[in-house]
Coordinates of C-alpha atoms and ligand atoms in Angstrom, one line a residue:
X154 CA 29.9 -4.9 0.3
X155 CA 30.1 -2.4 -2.4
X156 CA 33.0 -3.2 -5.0
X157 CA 35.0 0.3 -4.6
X158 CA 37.8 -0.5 -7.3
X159 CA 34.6 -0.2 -10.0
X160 CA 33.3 2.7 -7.8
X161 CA 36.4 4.3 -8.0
X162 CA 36.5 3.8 -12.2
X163 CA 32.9 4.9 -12.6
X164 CA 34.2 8.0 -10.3
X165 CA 37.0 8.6 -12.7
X166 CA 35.2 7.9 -15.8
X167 CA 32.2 10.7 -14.5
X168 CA 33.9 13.5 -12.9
X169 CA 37.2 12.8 -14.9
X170 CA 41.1 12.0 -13.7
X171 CA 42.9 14.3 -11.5
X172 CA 45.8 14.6 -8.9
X173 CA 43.9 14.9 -5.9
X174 CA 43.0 11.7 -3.7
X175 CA 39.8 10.3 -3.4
X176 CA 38.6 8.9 -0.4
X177 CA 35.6 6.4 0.3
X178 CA 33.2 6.3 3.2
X179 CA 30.5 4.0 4.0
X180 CA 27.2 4.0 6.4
X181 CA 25.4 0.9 7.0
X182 CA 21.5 0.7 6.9
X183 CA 20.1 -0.7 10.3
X184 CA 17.2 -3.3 11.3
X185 CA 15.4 -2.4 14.6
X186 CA 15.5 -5.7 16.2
X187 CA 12.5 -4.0 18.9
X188 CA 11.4 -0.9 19.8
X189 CA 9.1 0.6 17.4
X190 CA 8.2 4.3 17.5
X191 CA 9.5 4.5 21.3
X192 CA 12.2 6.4 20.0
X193 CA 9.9 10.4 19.9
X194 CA 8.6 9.7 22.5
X195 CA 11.7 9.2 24.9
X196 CA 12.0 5.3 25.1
X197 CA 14.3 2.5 24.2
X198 CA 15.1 1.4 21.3
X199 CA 17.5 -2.0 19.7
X200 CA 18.7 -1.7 16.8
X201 CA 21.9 -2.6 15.1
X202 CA 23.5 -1.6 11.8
X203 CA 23.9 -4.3 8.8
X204 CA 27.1 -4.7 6.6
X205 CA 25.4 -2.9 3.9
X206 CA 24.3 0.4 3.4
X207 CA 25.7 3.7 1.2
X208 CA 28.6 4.2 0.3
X209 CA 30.3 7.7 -0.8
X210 CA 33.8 8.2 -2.9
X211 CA 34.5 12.3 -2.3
X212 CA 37.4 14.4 -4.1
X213 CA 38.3 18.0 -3.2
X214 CA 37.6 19.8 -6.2
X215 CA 39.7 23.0 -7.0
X216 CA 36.8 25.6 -6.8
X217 CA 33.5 26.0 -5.1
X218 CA 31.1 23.7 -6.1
X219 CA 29.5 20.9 -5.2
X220 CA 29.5 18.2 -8.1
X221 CA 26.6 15.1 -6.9
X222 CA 26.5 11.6 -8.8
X223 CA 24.7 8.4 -7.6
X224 CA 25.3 4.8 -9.4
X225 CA 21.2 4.6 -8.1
X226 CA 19.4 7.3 -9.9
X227 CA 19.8 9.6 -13.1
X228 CA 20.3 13.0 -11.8
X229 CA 23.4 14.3 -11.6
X230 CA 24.2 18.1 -10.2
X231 CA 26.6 21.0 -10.0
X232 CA 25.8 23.2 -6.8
X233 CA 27.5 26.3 -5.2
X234 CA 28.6 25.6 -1.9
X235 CA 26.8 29.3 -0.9
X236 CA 23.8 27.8 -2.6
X237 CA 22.4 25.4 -0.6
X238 CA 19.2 25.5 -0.3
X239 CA 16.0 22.8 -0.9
X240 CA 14.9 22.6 -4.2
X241 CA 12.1 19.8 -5.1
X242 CA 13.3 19.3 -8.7
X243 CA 16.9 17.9 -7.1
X244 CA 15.3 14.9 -5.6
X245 CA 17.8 12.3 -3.5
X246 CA 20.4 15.5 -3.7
X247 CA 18.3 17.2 -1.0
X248 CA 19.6 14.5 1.7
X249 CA 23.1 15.8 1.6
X250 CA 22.4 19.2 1.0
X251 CA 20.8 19.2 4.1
X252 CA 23.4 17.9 5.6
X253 CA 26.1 20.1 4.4
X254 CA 23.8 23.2 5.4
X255 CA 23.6 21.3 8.3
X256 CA 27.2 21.2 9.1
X257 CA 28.3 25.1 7.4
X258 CA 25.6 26.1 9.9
X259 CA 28.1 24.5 12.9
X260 CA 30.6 26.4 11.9
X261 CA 32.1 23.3 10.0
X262 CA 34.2 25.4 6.1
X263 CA 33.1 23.0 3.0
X264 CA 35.0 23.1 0.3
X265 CA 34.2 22.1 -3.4
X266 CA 34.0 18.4 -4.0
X267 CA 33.2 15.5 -6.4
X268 CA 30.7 13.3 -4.8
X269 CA 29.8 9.7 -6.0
X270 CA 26.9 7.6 -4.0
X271 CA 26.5 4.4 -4.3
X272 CA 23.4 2.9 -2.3
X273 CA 22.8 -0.6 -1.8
X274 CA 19.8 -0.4 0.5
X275 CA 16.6 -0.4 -1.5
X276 CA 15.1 2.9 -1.4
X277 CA 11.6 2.9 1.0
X278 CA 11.9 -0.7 2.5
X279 CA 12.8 1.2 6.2
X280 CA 16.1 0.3 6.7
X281 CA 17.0 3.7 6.4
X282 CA 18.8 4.4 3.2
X283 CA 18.2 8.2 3.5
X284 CA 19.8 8.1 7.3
X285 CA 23.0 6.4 6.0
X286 CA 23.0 8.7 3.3
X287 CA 23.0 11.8 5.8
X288 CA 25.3 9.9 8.0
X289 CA 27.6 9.0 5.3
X290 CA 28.0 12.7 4.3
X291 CA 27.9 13.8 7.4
X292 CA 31.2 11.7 8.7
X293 CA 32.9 12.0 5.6
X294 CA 32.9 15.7 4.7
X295 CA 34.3 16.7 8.2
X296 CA 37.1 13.9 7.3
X297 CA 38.1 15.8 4.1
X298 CA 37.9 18.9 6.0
X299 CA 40.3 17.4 8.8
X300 CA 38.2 17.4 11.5
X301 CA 39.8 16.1 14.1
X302 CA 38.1 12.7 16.7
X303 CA 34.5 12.8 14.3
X304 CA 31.9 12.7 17.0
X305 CA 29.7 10.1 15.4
X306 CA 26.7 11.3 17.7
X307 CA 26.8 14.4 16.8
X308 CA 26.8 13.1 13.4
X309 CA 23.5 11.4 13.9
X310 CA 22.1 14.6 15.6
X311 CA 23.3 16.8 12.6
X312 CA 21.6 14.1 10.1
X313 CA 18.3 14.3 11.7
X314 CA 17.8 17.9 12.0
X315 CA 18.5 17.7 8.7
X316 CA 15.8 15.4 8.2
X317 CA 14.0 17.0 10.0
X318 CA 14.0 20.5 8.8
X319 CA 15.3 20.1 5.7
X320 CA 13.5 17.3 4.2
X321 CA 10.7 18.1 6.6
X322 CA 10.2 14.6 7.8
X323 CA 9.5 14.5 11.2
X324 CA 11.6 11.3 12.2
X325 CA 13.4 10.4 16.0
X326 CA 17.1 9.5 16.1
X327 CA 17.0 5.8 16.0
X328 CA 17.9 5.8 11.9
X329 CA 20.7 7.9 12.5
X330 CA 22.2 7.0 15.9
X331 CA 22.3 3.3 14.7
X332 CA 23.7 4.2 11.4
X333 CA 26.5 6.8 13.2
X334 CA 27.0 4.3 16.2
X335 CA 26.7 0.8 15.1
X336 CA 29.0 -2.2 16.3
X337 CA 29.6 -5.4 14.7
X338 CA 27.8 -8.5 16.4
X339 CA 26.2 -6.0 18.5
X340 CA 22.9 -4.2 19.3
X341 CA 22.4 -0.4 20.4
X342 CA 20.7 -0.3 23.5
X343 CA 19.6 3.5 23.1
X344 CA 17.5 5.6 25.4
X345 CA 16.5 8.3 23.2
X346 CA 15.5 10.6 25.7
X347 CA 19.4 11.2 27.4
X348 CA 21.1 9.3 24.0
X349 CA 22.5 7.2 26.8
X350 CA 23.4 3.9 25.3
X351 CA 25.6 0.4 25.2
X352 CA 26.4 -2.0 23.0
X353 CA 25.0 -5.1 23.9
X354 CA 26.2 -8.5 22.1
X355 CA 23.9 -10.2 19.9
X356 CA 25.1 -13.6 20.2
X357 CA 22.4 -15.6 18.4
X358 CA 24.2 -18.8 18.0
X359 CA 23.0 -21.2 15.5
X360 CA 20.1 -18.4 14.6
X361 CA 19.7 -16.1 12.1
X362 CA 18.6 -12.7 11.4
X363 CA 16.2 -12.8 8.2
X364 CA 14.8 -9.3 7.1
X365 CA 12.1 -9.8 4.5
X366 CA 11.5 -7.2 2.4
X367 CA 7.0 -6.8 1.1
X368 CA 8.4 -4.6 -1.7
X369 CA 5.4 -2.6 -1.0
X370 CA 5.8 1.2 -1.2
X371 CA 5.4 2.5 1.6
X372 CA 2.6 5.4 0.6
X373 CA 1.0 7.3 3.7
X374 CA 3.9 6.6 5.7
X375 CA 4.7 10.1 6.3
X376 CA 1.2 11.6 7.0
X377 CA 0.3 8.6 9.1
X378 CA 3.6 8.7 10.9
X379 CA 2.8 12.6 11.6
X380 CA -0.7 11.5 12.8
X381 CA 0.4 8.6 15.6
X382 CA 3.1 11.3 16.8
X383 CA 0.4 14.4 17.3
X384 CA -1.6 11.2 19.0
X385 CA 1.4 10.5 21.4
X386 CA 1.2 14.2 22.0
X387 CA -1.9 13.9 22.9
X388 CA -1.8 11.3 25.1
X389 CA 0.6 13.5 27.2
X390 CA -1.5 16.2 27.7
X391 CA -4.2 14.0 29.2
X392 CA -2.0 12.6 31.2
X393 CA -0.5 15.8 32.4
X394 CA -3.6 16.0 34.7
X395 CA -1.7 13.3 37.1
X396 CA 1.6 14.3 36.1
X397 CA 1.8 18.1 35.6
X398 CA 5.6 17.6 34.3
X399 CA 5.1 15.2 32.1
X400 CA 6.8 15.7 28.5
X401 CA 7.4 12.7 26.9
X402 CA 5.4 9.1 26.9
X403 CA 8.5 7.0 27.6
X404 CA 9.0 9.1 31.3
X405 CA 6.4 6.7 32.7
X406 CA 6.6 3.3 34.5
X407 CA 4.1 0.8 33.0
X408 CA 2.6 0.9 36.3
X409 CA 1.9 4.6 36.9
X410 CA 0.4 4.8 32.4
X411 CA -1.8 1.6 33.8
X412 CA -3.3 3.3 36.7
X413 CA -4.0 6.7 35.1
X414 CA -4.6 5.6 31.4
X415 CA -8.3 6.4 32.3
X416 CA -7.4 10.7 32.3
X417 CA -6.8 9.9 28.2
X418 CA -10.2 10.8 26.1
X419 CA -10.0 9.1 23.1
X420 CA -9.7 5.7 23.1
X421 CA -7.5 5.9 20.1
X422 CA -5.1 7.5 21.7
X423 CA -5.4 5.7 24.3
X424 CA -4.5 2.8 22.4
X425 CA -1.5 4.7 21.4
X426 CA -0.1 4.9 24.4
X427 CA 0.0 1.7 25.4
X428 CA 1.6 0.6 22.6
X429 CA 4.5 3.0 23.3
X430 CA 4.7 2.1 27.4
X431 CA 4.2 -1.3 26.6
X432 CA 7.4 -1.5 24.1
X433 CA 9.6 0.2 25.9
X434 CA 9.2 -2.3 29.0
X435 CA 9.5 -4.9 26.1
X436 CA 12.6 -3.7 25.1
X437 CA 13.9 -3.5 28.2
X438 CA 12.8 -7.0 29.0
X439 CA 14.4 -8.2 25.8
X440 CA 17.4 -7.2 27.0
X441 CA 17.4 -9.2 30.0
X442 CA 16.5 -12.4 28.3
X443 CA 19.4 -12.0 25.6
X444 CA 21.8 -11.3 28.3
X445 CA 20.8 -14.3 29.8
X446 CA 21.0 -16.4 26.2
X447 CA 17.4 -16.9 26.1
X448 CA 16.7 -16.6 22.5
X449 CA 13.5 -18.2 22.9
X450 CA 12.2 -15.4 24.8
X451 CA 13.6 -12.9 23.1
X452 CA 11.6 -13.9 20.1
X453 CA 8.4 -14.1 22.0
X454 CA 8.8 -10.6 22.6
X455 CA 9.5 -9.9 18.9
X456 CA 6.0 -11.4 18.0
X457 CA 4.8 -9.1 21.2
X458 CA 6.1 -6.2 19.6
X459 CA 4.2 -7.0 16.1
X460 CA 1.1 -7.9 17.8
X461 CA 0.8 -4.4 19.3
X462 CA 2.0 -2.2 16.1
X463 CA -0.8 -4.2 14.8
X464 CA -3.6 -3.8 16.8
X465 CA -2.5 -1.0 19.2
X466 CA -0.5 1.2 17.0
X467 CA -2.2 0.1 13.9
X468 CA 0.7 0.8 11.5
X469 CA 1.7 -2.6 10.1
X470 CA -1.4 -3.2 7.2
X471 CA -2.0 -6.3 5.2
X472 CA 1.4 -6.7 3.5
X473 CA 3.5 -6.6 6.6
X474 CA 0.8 -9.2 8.7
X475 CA 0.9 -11.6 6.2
X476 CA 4.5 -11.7 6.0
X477 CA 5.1 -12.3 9.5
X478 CA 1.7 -14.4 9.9
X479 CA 3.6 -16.4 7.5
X480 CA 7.1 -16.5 9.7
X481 CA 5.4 -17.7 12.5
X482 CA 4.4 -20.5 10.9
X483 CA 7.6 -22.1 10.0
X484 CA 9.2 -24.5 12.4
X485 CA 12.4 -23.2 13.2
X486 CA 11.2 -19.2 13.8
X487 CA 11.7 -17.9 17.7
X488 CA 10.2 -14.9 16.8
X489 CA 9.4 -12.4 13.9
X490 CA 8.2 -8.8 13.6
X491 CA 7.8 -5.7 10.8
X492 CA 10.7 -3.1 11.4
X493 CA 11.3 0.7 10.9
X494 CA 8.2 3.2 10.7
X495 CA 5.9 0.5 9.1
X496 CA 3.1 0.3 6.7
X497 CA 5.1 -2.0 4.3
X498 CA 8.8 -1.8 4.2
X499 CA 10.8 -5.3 6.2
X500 CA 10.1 -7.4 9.0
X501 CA 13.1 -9.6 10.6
X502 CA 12.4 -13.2 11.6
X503 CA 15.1 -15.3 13.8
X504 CA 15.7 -18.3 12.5
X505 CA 17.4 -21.6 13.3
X506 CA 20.3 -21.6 10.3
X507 CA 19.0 -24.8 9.2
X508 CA 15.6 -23.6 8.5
X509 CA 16.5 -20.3 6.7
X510 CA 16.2 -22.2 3.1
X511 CA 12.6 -23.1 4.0
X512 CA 11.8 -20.4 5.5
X513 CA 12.5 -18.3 2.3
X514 CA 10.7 -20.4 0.1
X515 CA 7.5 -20.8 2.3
X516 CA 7.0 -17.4 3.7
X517 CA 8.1 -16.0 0.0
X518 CA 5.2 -18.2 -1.7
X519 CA 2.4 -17.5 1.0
X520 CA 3.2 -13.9 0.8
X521 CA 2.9 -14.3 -2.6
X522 CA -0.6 -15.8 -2.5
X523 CA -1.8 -13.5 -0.1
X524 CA -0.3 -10.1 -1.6
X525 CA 0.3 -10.9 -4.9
X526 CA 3.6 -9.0 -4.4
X527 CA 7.3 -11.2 -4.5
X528 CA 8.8 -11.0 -1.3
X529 CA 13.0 -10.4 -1.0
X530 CA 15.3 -12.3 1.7
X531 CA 18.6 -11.1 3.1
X532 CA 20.0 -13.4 5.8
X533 CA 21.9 -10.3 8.1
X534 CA 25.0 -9.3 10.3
X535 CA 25.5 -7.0 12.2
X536 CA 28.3 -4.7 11.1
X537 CA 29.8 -1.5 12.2
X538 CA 28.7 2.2 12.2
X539 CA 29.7 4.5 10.1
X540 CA 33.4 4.7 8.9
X541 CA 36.2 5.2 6.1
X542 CA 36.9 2.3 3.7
X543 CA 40.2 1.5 1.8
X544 CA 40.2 2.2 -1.8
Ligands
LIG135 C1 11.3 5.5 11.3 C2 11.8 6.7 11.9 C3 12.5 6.4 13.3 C4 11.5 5.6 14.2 C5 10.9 4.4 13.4 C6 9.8 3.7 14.2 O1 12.3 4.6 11.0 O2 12.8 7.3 11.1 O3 12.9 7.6 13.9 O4 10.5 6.5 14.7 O5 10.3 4.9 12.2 O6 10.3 3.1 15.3

């Protein structure tokens, strides 16, 4: 957790003293525990938030502007709040601009403040540090402007079209929703088709949650994310010739996608597919197993899930295999898997607790060997959703 008392200093000492209160906010990051790019195309999705994530110290200023500070990168900016529009050169400012567009465009008056970020997810290892950024703004701008009962999914829905149109990154809602929705000790079960969802209890027991971060930039991510969504597209279009209603992959029961799986051309995308019908059923067998406190089969189904982003989906590349290859491995491991969008970024292992020292070491070293890259560990919670903090 973020130190706020020296957040609150570095506040003062940047954007100088005054009478009027400041407040502090925090979103959490999120791990998808399984689920992997189910969530565009109408499926399930488990993820829950972490303890950890960005946090925001805001202070009504007396005029109209808009004054942005982060402890995690140099530039600093003064903005109208009639001016907000996306402008390359103002970098990591663009994620709450479009969030305050965003929210003026809902009807929702900002005023001038002082903002200070403070992130403490690192930046491109997919646990969404630029949807608890959005989030975090989000929530705590219509707290300063009094709005009353914050609808955290609206929040989430707010941040991605953001995301979406502003930052023109074409992500689904499971970033946002978990960061907006999360619940200690507790995964989201999330249909992202209807946003129906429950918290289910992630009682793990004497096993951990071990995110490993490849510390490899994530490069194509964005085009290559594009391309398996067009793909998904695809595959619906094929299979509208069976199901002339069909919009969204996730709509169909493993049985009905095996039986007409033949109507899609391009075996490609016909790999695609698969991948998506078969992890949502995944997910929703997961489910089942953790209700029933079988851990063991719950991580079976995490290595399921990696398998096919693997070799169906194709988006987890050499950094990512060998780091899970690697988890396997180690007595001790139920299961372990990449998580977010892929192509580097983190995977999250479940580990007995009284393997979790050599399981750092050993997978760090073999990644190490294999990569050439130093791997980072964080043994998780899972914490709560967005909210205010004490100062
Ligand atoms: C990224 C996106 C999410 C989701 C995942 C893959 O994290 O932001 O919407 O599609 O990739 O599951």
């Amino acid at each position: 957790m973020a130190d706020v008392q020296m957040l609150k200093s570095k506040f003062n000492e940047w954007f100088g003293e005054s009478a009027e209160p400041v407040r502090a906010f925090l979103a959490p990051g999120r791990v998808n525990l399984i689920g992997e790019h189910t969530d565009y195309n109408g499926g399930y999705v488990f993820p829950g938030a972490l303890t950890f994530g960005t946090t925001m110290l805001i202070r009504r200023r007396p005029d109209d502007q808009l004054s942005f500070a982060s402890t995690n990168f140099p530039l600093r900016q003064q903005i109208s709040i009639r001016d907000i529009e996306f402008r390359k050169e103002h970098e990591w400012i663009n994620y709450p601009k479009g969030v305050i567009r965003e929210l003026q465009q809902r009807g929702v008056t900002v005023h001038g403040y002082d903002i200070l970020y403070h992130g403490e997810i690192p930046n491109g290892s997919g646990l969404s540090s630029s949807a608890s950024i959005e989030v975090v703004t989000a929530y705590g701008i219509q707290a300063m402007e009094g709005v009353s009962a914050i609808d955290k999914v609206q929040a989430a829905l707010l941040s991605q079209k953001a995301e979406n149109e502003f930052m023109g990154v074409q992500c689904g809602i499971m970033d946002q929703f978990a960061v907006a929705m999360g619940k200690e000790n507790h995964a989201i079960l999330l249909m992202c088709d209807t946003l129906e969802y429950e918290h289910v209890p992630f009682e793990s027991g004497a096993y951990k949650l071990v995110i490993g971060n490849t510390n490899k930039k994530r490069g194509l991510v964005d085009s290559a994310y594009n391309e398996r969504r067009a793909q998904c597209e695809q595959a619906v279009q094929d299979l509208q010739a069976a199901f002339p209603e069909l919009k969204l992959l996730g709509q169909l029961t493993l049985e009905q996608f095996n039986e007409h799986a033949h109507l899609i051309q391009s075996g490609i995308v016909r790999k695609r597919a698969k991948h998506v019908v078969e992890e949502i059923d995944r997910v929703k067998q997961a489910v089942q197993v953790l209700r029933a406190g079988d851990l063991a089969a719950f991580g079976k189904l995490m290595n399921g899930s990696h398998e096919s982003l693997r070799d169906l989906y194709e988006v987890t590349g050499a950094e990512l295999d060998a780091m899970v290859e690697a988890a396997w491995q180690v007595p001790g491991v139920l299961g372990a898997r990449m998580t977010g969008a892929g192509f580097g970024g983190c995977t999250v292992s479940l580990v007995h607790e009284d393997s979790v020292e050599r399981f750092i070491d050993k997978v760090g070293k073999e990644y190490t060997e294999k990569t050439g890259l130093v791997a980072d560990f964080y043994v998780c919670q899972i914490g709560d959703g967005v909210k205010e903090i004490k100062i």
